[in-house]
Structures are given as structure tokens and as C-alpha cells.
Coordinates of C-alpha atoms in Angstrom, one line a residue:
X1 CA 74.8 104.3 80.1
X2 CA 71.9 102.6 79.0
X3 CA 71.1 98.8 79.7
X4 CA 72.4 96.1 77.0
X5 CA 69.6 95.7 74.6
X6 CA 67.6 92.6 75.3
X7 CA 68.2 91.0 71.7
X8 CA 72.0 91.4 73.5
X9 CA 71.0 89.4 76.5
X10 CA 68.0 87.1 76.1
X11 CA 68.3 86.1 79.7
X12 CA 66.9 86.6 83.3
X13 CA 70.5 86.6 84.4
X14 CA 72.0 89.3 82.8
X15 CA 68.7 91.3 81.8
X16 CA 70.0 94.5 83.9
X17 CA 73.3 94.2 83.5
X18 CA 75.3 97.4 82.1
X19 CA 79.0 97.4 81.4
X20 CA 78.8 100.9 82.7
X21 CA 82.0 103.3 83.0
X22 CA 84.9 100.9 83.5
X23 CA 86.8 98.3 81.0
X24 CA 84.6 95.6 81.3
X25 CA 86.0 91.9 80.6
X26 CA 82.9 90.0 79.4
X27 CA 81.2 92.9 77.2
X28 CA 82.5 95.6 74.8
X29 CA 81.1 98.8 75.3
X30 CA 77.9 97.9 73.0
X31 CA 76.7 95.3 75.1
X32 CA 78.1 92.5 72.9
X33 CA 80.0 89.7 74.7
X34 CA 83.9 89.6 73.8
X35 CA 85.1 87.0 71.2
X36 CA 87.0 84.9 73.7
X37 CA 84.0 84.8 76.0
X38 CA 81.0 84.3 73.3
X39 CA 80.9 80.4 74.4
X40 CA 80.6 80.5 78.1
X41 CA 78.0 83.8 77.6
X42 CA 75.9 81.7 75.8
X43 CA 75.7 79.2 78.1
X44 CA 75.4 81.4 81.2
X45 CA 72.7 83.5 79.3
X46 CA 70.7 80.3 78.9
X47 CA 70.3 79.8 82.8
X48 CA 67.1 80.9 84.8
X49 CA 68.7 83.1 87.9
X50 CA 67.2 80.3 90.3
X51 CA 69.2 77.7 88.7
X52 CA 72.0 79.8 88.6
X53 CA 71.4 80.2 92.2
X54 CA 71.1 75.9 93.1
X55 CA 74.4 75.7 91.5
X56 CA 76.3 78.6 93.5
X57 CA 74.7 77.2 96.8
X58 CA 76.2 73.6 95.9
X59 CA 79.6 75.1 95.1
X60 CA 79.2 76.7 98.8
X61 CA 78.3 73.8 100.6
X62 CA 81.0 72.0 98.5
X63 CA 83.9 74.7 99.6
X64 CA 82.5 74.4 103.2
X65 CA 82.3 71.0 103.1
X66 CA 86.0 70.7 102.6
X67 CA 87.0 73.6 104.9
X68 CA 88.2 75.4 102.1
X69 CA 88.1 78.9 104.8
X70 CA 90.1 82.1 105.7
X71 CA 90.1 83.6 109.0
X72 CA 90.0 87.0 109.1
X73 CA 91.7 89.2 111.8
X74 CA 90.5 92.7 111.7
X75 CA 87.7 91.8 113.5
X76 CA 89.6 91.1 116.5
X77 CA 87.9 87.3 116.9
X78 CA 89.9 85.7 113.6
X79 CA 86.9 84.6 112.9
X80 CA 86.9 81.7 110.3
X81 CA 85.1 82.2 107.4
X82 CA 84.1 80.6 103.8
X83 CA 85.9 81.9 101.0
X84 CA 83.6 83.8 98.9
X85 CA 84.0 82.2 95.3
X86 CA 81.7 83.6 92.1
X87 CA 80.8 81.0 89.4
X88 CA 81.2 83.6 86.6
X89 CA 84.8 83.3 85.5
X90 CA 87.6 85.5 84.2
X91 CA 88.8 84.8 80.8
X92 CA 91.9 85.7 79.0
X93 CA 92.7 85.3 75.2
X94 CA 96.1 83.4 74.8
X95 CA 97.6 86.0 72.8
X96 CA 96.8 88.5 75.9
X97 CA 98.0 86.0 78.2
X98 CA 101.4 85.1 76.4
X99 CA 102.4 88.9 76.8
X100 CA 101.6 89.0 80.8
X101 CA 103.6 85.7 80.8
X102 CA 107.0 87.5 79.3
X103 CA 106.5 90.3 81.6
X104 CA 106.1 87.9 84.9
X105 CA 109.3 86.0 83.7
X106 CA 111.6 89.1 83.5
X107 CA 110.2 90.5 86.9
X108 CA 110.6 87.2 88.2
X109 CA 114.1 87.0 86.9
X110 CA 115.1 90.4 88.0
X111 CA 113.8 90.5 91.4
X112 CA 116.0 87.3 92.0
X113 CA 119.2 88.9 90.3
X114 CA 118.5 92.3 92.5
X115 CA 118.0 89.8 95.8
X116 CA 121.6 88.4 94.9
X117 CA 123.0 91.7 94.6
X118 CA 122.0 93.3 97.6
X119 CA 122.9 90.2 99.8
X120 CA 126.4 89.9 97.7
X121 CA 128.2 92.6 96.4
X122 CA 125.7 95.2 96.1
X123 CA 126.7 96.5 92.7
X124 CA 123.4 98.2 91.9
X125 CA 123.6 100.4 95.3
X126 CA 127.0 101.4 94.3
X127 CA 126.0 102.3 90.9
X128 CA 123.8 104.3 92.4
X129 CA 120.4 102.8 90.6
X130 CA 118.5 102.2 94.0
X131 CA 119.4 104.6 97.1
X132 CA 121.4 102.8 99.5
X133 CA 119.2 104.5 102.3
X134 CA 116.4 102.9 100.9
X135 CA 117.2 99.6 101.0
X136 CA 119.2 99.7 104.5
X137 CA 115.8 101.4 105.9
X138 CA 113.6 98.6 105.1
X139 CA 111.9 96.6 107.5
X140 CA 112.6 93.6 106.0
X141 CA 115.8 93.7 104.7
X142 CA 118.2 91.3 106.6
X143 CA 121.7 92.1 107.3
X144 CA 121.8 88.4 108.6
X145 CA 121.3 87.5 105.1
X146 CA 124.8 89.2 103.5
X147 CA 127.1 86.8 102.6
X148 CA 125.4 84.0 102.6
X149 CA 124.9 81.6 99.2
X150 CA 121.7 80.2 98.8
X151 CA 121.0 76.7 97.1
X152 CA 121.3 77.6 93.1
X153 CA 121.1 81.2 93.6
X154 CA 117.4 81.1 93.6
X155 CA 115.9 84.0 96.3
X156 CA 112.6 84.3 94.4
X157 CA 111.5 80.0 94.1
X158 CA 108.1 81.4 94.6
X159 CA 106.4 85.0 93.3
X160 CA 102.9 86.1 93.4
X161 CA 102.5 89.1 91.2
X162 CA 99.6 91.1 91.4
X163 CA 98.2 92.8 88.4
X164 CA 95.4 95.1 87.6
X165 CA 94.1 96.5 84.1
X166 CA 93.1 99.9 84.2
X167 CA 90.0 100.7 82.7
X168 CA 91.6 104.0 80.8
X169 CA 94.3 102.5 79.1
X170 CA 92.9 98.6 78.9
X171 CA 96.2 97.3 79.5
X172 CA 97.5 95.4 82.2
X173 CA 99.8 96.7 84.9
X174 CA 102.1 95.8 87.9
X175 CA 100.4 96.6 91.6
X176 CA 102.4 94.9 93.7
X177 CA 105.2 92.2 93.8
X178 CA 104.9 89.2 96.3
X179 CA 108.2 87.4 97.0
X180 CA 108.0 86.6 100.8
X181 CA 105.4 83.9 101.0
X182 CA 102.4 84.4 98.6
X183 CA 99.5 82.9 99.4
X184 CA 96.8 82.1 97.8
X185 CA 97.4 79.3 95.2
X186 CA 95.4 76.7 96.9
X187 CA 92.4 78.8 95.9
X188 CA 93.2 78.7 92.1
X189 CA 93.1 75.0 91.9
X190 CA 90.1 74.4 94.5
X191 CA 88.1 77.1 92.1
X192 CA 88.9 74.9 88.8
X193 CA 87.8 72.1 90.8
X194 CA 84.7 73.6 92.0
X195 CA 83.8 75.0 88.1
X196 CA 84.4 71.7 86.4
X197 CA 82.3 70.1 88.9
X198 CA 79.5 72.7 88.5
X199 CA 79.5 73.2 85.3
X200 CA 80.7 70.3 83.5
X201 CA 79.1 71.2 80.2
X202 CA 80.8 74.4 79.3
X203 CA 84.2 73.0 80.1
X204 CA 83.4 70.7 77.3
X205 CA 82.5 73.8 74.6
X206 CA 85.8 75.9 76.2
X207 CA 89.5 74.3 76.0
X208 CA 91.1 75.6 78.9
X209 CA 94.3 75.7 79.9
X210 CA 95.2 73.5 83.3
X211 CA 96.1 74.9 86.6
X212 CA 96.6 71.7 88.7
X213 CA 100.4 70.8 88.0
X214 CA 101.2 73.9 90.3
X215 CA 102.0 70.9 93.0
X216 CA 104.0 68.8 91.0
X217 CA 106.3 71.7 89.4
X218 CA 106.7 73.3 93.2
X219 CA 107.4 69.7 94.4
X220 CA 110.0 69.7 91.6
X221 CA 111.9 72.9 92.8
X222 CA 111.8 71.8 96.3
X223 CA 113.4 68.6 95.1
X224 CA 116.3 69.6 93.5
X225 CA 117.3 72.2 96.2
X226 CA 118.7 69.8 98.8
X227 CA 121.8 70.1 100.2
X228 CA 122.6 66.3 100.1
X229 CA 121.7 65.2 96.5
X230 CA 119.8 62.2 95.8
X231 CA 116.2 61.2 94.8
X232 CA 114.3 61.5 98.0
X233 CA 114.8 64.7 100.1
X234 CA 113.1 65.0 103.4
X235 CA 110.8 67.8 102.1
X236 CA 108.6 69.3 104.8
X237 CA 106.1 72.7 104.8
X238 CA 106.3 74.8 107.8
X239 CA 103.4 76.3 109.3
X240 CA 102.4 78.5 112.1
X241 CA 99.5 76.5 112.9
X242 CA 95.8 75.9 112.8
X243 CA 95.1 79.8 113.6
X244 CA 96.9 81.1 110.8
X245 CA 95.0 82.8 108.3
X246 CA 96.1 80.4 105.0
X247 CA 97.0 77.2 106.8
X248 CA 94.0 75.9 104.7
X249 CA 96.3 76.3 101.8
X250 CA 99.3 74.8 104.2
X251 CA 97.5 71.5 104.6
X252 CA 96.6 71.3 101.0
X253 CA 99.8 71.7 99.4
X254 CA 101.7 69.7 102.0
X255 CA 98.8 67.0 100.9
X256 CA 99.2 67.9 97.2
X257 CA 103.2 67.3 97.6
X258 CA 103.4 64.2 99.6
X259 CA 105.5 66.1 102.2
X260 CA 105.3 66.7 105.8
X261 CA 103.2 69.4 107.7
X262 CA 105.0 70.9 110.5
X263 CA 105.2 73.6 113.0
X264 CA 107.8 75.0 115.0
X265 CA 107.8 72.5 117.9
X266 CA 107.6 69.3 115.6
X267 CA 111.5 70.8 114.4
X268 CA 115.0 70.9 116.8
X269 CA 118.5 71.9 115.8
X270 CA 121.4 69.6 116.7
X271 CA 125.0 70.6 115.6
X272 CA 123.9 72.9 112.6
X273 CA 121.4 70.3 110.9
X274 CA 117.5 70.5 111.1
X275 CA 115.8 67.2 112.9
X276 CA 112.1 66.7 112.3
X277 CA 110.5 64.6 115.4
X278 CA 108.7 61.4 114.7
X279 CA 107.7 58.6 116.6
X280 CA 111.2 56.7 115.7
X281 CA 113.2 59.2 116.3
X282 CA 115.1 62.0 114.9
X283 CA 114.5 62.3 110.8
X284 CA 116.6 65.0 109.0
X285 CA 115.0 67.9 107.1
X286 CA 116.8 69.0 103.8
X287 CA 113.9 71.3 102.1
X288 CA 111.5 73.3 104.1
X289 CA 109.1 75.4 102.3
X290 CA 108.2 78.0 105.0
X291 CA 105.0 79.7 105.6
X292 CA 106.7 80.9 108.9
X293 CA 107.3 85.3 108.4
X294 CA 111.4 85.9 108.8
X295 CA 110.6 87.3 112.1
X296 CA 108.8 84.6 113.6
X297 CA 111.3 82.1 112.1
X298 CA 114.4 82.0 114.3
X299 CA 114.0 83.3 118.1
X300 CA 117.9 83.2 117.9
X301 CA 118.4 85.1 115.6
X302 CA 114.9 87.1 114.9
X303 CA 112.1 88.1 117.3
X304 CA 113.3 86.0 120.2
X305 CA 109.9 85.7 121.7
X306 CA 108.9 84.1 118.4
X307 CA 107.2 80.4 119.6
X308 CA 106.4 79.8 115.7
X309 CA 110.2 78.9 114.6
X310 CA 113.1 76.7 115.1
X311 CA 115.6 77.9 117.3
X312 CA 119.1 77.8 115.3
X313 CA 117.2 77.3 111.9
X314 CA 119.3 80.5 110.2
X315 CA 122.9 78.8 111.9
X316 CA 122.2 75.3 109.6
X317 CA 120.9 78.0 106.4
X318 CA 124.4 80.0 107.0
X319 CA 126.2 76.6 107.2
X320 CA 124.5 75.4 104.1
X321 CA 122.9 72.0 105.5
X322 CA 119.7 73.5 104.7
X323 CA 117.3 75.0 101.8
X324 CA 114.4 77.2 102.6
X325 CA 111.8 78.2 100.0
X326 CA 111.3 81.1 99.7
X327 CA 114.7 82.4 100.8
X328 CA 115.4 84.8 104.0
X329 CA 114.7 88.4 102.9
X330 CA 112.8 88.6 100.0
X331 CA 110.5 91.2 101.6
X332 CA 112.9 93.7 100.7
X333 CA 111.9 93.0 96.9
X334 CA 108.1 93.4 98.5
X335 CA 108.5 97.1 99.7
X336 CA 106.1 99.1 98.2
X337 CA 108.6 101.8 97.7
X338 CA 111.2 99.6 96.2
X339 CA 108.5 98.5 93.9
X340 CA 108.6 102.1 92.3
X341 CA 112.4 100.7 91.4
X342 CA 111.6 97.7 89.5
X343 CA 111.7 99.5 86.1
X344 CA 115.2 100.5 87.1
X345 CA 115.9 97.3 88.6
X346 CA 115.0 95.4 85.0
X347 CA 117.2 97.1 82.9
X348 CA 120.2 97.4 85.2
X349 CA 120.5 93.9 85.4
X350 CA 118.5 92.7 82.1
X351 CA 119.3 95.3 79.5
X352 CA 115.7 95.3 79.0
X353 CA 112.5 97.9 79.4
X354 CA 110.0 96.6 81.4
X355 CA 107.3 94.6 79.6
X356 CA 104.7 95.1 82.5
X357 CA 104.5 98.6 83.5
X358 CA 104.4 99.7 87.1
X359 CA 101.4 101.8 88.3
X360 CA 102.7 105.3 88.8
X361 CA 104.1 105.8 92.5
X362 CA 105.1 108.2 95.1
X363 CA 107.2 107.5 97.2
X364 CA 106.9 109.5 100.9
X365 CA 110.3 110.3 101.5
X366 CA 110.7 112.2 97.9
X367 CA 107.4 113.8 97.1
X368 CA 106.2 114.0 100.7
X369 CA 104.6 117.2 99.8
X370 CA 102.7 116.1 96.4
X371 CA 101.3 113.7 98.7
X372 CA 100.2 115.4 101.2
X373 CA 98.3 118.0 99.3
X374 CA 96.2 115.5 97.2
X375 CA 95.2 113.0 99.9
X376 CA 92.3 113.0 98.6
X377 CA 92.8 112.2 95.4
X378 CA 95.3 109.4 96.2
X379 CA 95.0 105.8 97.3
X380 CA 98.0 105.7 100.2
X381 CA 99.7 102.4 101.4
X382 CA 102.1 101.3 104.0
X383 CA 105.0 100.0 102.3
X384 CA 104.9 97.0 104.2
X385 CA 101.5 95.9 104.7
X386 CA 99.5 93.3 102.6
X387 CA 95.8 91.7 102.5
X388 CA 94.7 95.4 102.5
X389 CA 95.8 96.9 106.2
X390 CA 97.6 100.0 106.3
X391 CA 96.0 101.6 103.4
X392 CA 93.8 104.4 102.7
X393 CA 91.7 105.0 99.7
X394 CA 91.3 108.8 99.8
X395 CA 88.1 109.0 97.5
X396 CA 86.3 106.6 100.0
X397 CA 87.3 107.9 102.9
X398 CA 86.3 110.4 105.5
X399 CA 87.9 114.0 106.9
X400 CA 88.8 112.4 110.3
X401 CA 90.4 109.6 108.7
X402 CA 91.8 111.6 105.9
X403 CA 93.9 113.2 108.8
X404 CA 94.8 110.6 110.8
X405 CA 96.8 109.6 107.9
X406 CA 98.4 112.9 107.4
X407 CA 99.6 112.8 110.9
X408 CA 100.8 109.0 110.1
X409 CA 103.1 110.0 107.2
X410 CA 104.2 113.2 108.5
X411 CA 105.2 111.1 111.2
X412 CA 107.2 108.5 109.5
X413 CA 107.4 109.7 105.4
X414 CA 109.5 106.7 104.3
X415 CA 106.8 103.9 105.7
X416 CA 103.9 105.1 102.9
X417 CA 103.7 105.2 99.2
X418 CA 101.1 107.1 96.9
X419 CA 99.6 106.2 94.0
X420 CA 96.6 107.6 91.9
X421 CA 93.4 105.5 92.2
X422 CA 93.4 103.2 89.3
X423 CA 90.1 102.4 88.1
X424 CA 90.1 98.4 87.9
X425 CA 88.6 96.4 85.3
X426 CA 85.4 94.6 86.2
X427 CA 83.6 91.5 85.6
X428 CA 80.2 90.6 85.5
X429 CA 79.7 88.8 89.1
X430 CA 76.3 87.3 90.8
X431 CA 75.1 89.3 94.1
X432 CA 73.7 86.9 96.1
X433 CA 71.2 89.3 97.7
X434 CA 69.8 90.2 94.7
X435 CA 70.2 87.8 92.7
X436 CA 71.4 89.8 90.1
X437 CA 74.7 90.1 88.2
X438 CA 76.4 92.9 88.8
X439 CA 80.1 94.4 87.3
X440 CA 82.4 93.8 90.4
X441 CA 85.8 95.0 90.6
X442 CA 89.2 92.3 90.0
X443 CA 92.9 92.4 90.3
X444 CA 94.8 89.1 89.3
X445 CA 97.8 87.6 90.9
X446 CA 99.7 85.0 88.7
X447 CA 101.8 82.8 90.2
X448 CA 105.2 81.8 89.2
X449 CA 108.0 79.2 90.3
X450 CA 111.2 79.7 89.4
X451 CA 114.1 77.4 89.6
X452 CA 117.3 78.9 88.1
X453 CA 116.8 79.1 84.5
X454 CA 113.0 78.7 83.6
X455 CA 110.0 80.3 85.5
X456 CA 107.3 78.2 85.3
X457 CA 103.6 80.0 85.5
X458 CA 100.2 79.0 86.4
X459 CA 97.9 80.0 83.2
X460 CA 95.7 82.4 84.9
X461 CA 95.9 82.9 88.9
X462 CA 93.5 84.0 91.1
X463 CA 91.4 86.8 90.4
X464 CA 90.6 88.4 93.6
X465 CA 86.8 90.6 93.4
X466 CA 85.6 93.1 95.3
X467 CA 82.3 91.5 95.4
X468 CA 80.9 94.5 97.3
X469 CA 78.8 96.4 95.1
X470 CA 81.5 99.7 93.9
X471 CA 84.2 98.7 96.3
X472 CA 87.5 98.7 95.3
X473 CA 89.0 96.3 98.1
X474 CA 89.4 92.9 96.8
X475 CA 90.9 91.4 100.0
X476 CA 89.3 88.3 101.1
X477 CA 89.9 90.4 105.0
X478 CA 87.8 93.1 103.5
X479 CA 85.4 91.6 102.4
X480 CA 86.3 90.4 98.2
X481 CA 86.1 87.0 97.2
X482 CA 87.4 85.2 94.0
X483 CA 86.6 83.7 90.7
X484 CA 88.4 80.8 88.2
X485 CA 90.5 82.3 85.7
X486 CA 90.4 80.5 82.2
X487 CA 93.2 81.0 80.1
X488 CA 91.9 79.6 76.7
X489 CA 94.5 77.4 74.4
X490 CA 93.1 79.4 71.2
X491 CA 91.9 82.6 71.1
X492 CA 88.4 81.9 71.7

């Protein structure tokens, strides 16, 4: 396609770019910028690249300067790095973003019911809806979690949905569901933070909708989940430690909230209540928000070489004296094959049809064969990895690869999912190393609290880019990065 005409884009900045093949979020397909983005465009087209540039250095050193960092494991040193953050944002119209906010609220809603169900009377695997086998051969699912009543019903306090719009259809769909511990959040509000403070000016010529309650309305939840009633809970977030990957985002909620940090060891058990350690003495915990995977969580009941839980933490959940957000065996609603169910799953409890599509799925132990002949074609995932392990984009990948995964589902059909390669919107992002802006590939993930009757959702999210020129992979691990989204009050 041929570059936007200059009369198009009078600027240095975005004087080569072309929306090219994909659904492009800034630019229709003549080069003109979209109606809810005509403000910040105008602004952004008025910027030499080299002050463009000052700007995105002093939004590094500010992220750096406030250790806002992942570490990434693959490389087998977890090294800590800076999160990669682009200055151009992603902007949705309200009228688009009122329609993704219906269809989080009856996921959210369902995947809670369906979490009920399958720890209580299991009515939808009698009915027949979702294969019993399915769900009893899932990693995550916990048989020590039948039978037990959680605080308010609530499984699902916290959901991170991740959505992508596919460039053929323009219209945005369902990738994955998050219900164990989503991460990710603290990144939404730092962004804001860092775009306000960088460019002041356009926030003033763009009414945008806030993201920075998220800590106040989780806070909220937290607070009306303890056991023993009353106005001040002993609230405290659980971590794994100073080596996780997110406990950035662990200190800066547990800031945000007023609540205590903790890990493991700061935590004992006495006679079926939870004791936090302090210098006078014993303090009972009510809430915990737990950042802590179910397996590392209780060594009595879980991995017992776990040194990252609380030894008899599940005895005081079971005996009530307790609330943990999320709940104990959500990742069963995060199976990637179970995901292909969630249409199902909607109208058996809801009565409803989904209002967010699902990306069409294969599932290994059905269409094993389908699978296996189009490998190459296919983008194949583990059902339950995340941050972008386990998977294999078959376009981008070589022979030898190629095969090692053949051998790896033949092996084990019901651990990997299919799906066809789904060719994500992009945005107009700066390149650093050429200081040039270029159309980078996004997904979104909203996020979404949930406390019994209303789900309460952050306008916007994170949108996760692959900031890698034509990658796909928009994992911080693999190398993506993020930007703001603005969710305007009017349309434009």
C-alpha cells in the first residue's frame, strides 16, 4: 500500500507511516486519522521526532527511576528488566467501549456461576454441557475445593480478560480468560501516570476516562469479604517475594491499599486461624489477596516442598475463618480448552448468547487430527501456560520446531489447543532504533472486580504491543511492551 499522503501527515513523525494490511486503530484505510483520535493526532503530528524522542527517554528514566520492572525468566538469569512502555496511546470510542464492557460483565458473571457449580453440585457436568473428563483432567482443578463455601459466593473477585480485534472482521474478540491471579494492573495506572506527566497538554484537549480508583474499588471487595464483620479487617497481599516476576505490582497495590505485604514466612497457622507476625506479637489475618499460585500455597495440602505458602492456610479457608482473593481453583476457568466452552457455559447458566465472541478453537483431544495436519497454519498453545511459554506460532516457526511439537501433542492431546492465527489490530508505535513510527501489533486485557452483584471495570486496560517490528508476541517475556489506553467520555 502506498504511504499516507503528506497533506495526511504534515509531520516528521509519521511521514512514512502506512496503515498497511491490518485493521489499524489510529488511521482508516485512506490515511485519514479516526474521529475519536483526530485530537491527540494533531498534536502528536505537530512534534519534531527528536522531541518526540526527549519525552520517551524521560518517561524511561521516570519508569526506572521508580523500579517500575519485570524480570524475565526464559533467559535462565531472571533478569530484571524495564518495562517497555510507548507514548503513543490506544484509544477507544465510548460507544465501542460500552459494548466490550457488557460482554466482560457476563463473562465475568458466568465464569463465577460455572466455578460454583463445579465445586458444588456440578449441574452443568451432569447436564452434560461441559465433559466431565474435561474438567476432572485439568491441572488445576481442585478436588480440595468441593464442598467448600466461599465468602459471598464470589470465585472470580478478580478477572483479567484478554481481548484482540481481528483485522478481518474489525471486531473485538475473547483470547483468553484470566481468573487465577492476573497481573498486570499496576502497569495501567503507572502508564496514565507517566502520559499525564509527559504530555500534559493533550490531556487537557482529550476527556478521558480515569483508571486510578482500581485500588480503592479492590480495597472495597477485599473489605467486605471478612469473616468477622466490622470496619477494619486485617487485609494483607501475599507475595512470593522479591524474585517474582510482578512483585513490582505486589508492592504497589499493597502501597495503593494501605494493607500489609507479606510472604510466606511473615504468616503461621494456630488452631484454624491465620496469624500475621509483627514485632508485638501475633495479629490475625481476615482477607489475603494472594499472588501465591494454588500449588505453592499450602505445603499441607499442595506441593509440600512449597517454601512460598502457609502451612494449614486451606484448613482455616475450609473452616471458614478466612477469605482469599481470588478463590482456590479458578485456573480451571483458565484452561485454554475449557475456554472453547465459555459460549456454552454463558447460556447454560445466563440464558444469554455470548456478547464477546470466542476466537475459534480446537481442542487436542477432539480434532487431534485437524491439528495435526495444519501445523503450520495454526498458532498451538498449552492449555495451561501464560506470559507466552508453551506456544507455537506455526507461520513463524521452523521444520525442527514444527515437529517437536507434533511429537508434544501426540504425546499428550488433551494438554494443547489450536487456533487459526488471528491477525491483530495494530497501532502506530515509535521504534526507538529508528526513530520512526511504525504499526505494532496489540491485544488488550481489561480488568474487572467483581463482588457479588456488580462487576466493576477499569475503562480501558493494558494494551500489551508487540513492539518488535511484525511480531505477533506481545508478552512483556518475549519481548512486547505496553501503551495507555484512553477510553474517551464522548465519542471523540
Amino acid at each position: 500500500m502506498a504511504a499516507i499522503p503528506e497533506r495526511v501527515l504534515p509531520a516528521a513523525l509519521f511521514e512514512s507511516y502506512e496503515p498497511g494490511q491490518y485493521f489499524d486503530e489510529m488511521f482508516c484505510a485512506r490515511g485519514e486519522p479516526r474521529p475519536h483520535y483526530s485530537k491527540i493526532f494533531q498534536k502528536l503530528a505537530g512534534m519534531a521526532p527528536a522531541q518526540f524522542e526527549e519525552r520517551r527517554r524521560l518517561a524511561d528514566l521516570a519508569f526506572l527511576m521508580q523500579g517500575i520492572t519485570f524480570t524475565v525468566y526464559s533467559d535462565g538469569r531472571g533478569t530484571e528488566r524495564l518495562f517497555p512502555f510507548d507514548l503513543i496511546p490506544r484509544i477507544l470510542p465510548r460507544s465501542e467501549w460500552d459494548r466490550i464492557e457488557r460482554g466482560l460483565s457476563q463473562r465475568v458473571v458466568a465464569l463465577n456461576l460455572f466455578l460454583r457449580d463445579i465445586y458444588g453440585r456440578q449441574r452443568i457436568l451432569k447436564d452434560g454441557i461441559v465433559p466431565r473428563a474435561l474438567i476432572y483432567s485439568c491441572h488445576h482443578f481442585r478436588r480440595e475445593m468441593i464442598g467448600i463455601e466461599v465468602p459471598r459466593g464470589i470465585h472470580t473477585h478478580i478477572a483479567g480478560i484478554d481481548l484482540v480485534r481481528d483485522s478481518k472482521t474489525g471486531e473485538f474478540a475473547v483470547l483468553e480468560d484470566n481468573v487465577r491471579t492476573p497481573s498486570g494492573v499496576s502497569y495501567v495506572i503507572e502508564n496514565r501516570l507517566a502520559m499525564t506527566r509527559t504530555f500534559p497538554e493533550i490531556f487537557e484537549a482529550c476527556e478521558v476516562l480515569p483508571v486510578n480508583h482500581y485500588p480503592a474499588e479492590l480495597s472495597k471487595i477485599l473489605r467486605i469479604l471478612s469473616p468477622r464483620g466490622g470496619d477494619e479487617p486485617q487485609m494483607v497481599l501475599l507475595s512470593p517475594g522479591i524474585y517474582n516476576s510482578a512483585y513490582f505490582e505486589h508492592s504497589f497495590l499493597a502501597q495503593q491499599m494501605g494493607i500489609e505485604l507479606v510472604e510466606g514466612r511473615d504468616l503461621i497457622v494456630d488452631a484454624g486461624i491465620v496469624y500475621m507476625k509483627t514485632i508485638r506479637g501475633l495479629k490475625r489475618v481476615d482477607v489475603m489477596y494472594r499472588r501465591v499460585d494454588d500449588d505453592f500455597l499450602d505445603p499441607l495440602t499442595f506441593r509440600s516442598d512449597s517454601v512460598l505458602g502457609v502451612p494449614g492456610l486451606m484448613a482455616a479457608y475450609r473452616a471458614g475463618n478466612i477469605a482469599l482473593v481470588n478463590a482456590v481453583g479458578n485456573g480451571v476457568a483458565d484452561d485454554k480448552a475449557v475456554y472453547s466452552y465459555v459460549p456454552a457455559i454463558i447460556r447454560y447458566y445466563l440464558g444469554e448468547d455470548s456478547i464477546l465472541h470466542n476466537v475459534e478453537t480446537y481442542l487436542g483431544s477432539n480434532d487431534l487430527n485437524y491439528i495435526l495436519a495444519r501445523l503450520p497454519e495454526l498458532v498451538v498453545k498449552a492449555v495451561g501456560e501464560s506470559g507466552g511459554y508453551g506456544m507455537l506460532i506455526g507461520p513463524c516457526a521452523d521444520s525442527k520446531t514444527i515437529e517437536d511439537f507434533r511429537d508434544r501433542i501426540k504425546a499428550n492431546p488433551r494438554n494443547y489447543i489450536a487456533q487459526p492465527v488471528v491477525a491483530l489490530s495494530r497501532v502506530p508505535s515509535y521504534y526507538a532504533p529508528t526513530r520512526r513510527v511504525l504499526g505494532c501489533h496489540v491485544d488488550l486485557r481489561p480488568y474487572c472486580l467483581y463482588n457479588g452483584e456488580d462487576v466493576v471495570i477499569v475503562p480501558g486496560g493494558l494494551t500489551r504491543v508487540a513492539l518488535q517490528p511484525g511480531s505477533f508476541v506481545v508478552n512483556s517475556s518475549q519481548g512486547g511492551g505496553s501503551k495507555d489506553t484512553w477510553v474517551l467520555h464522548g465519542e471523540a
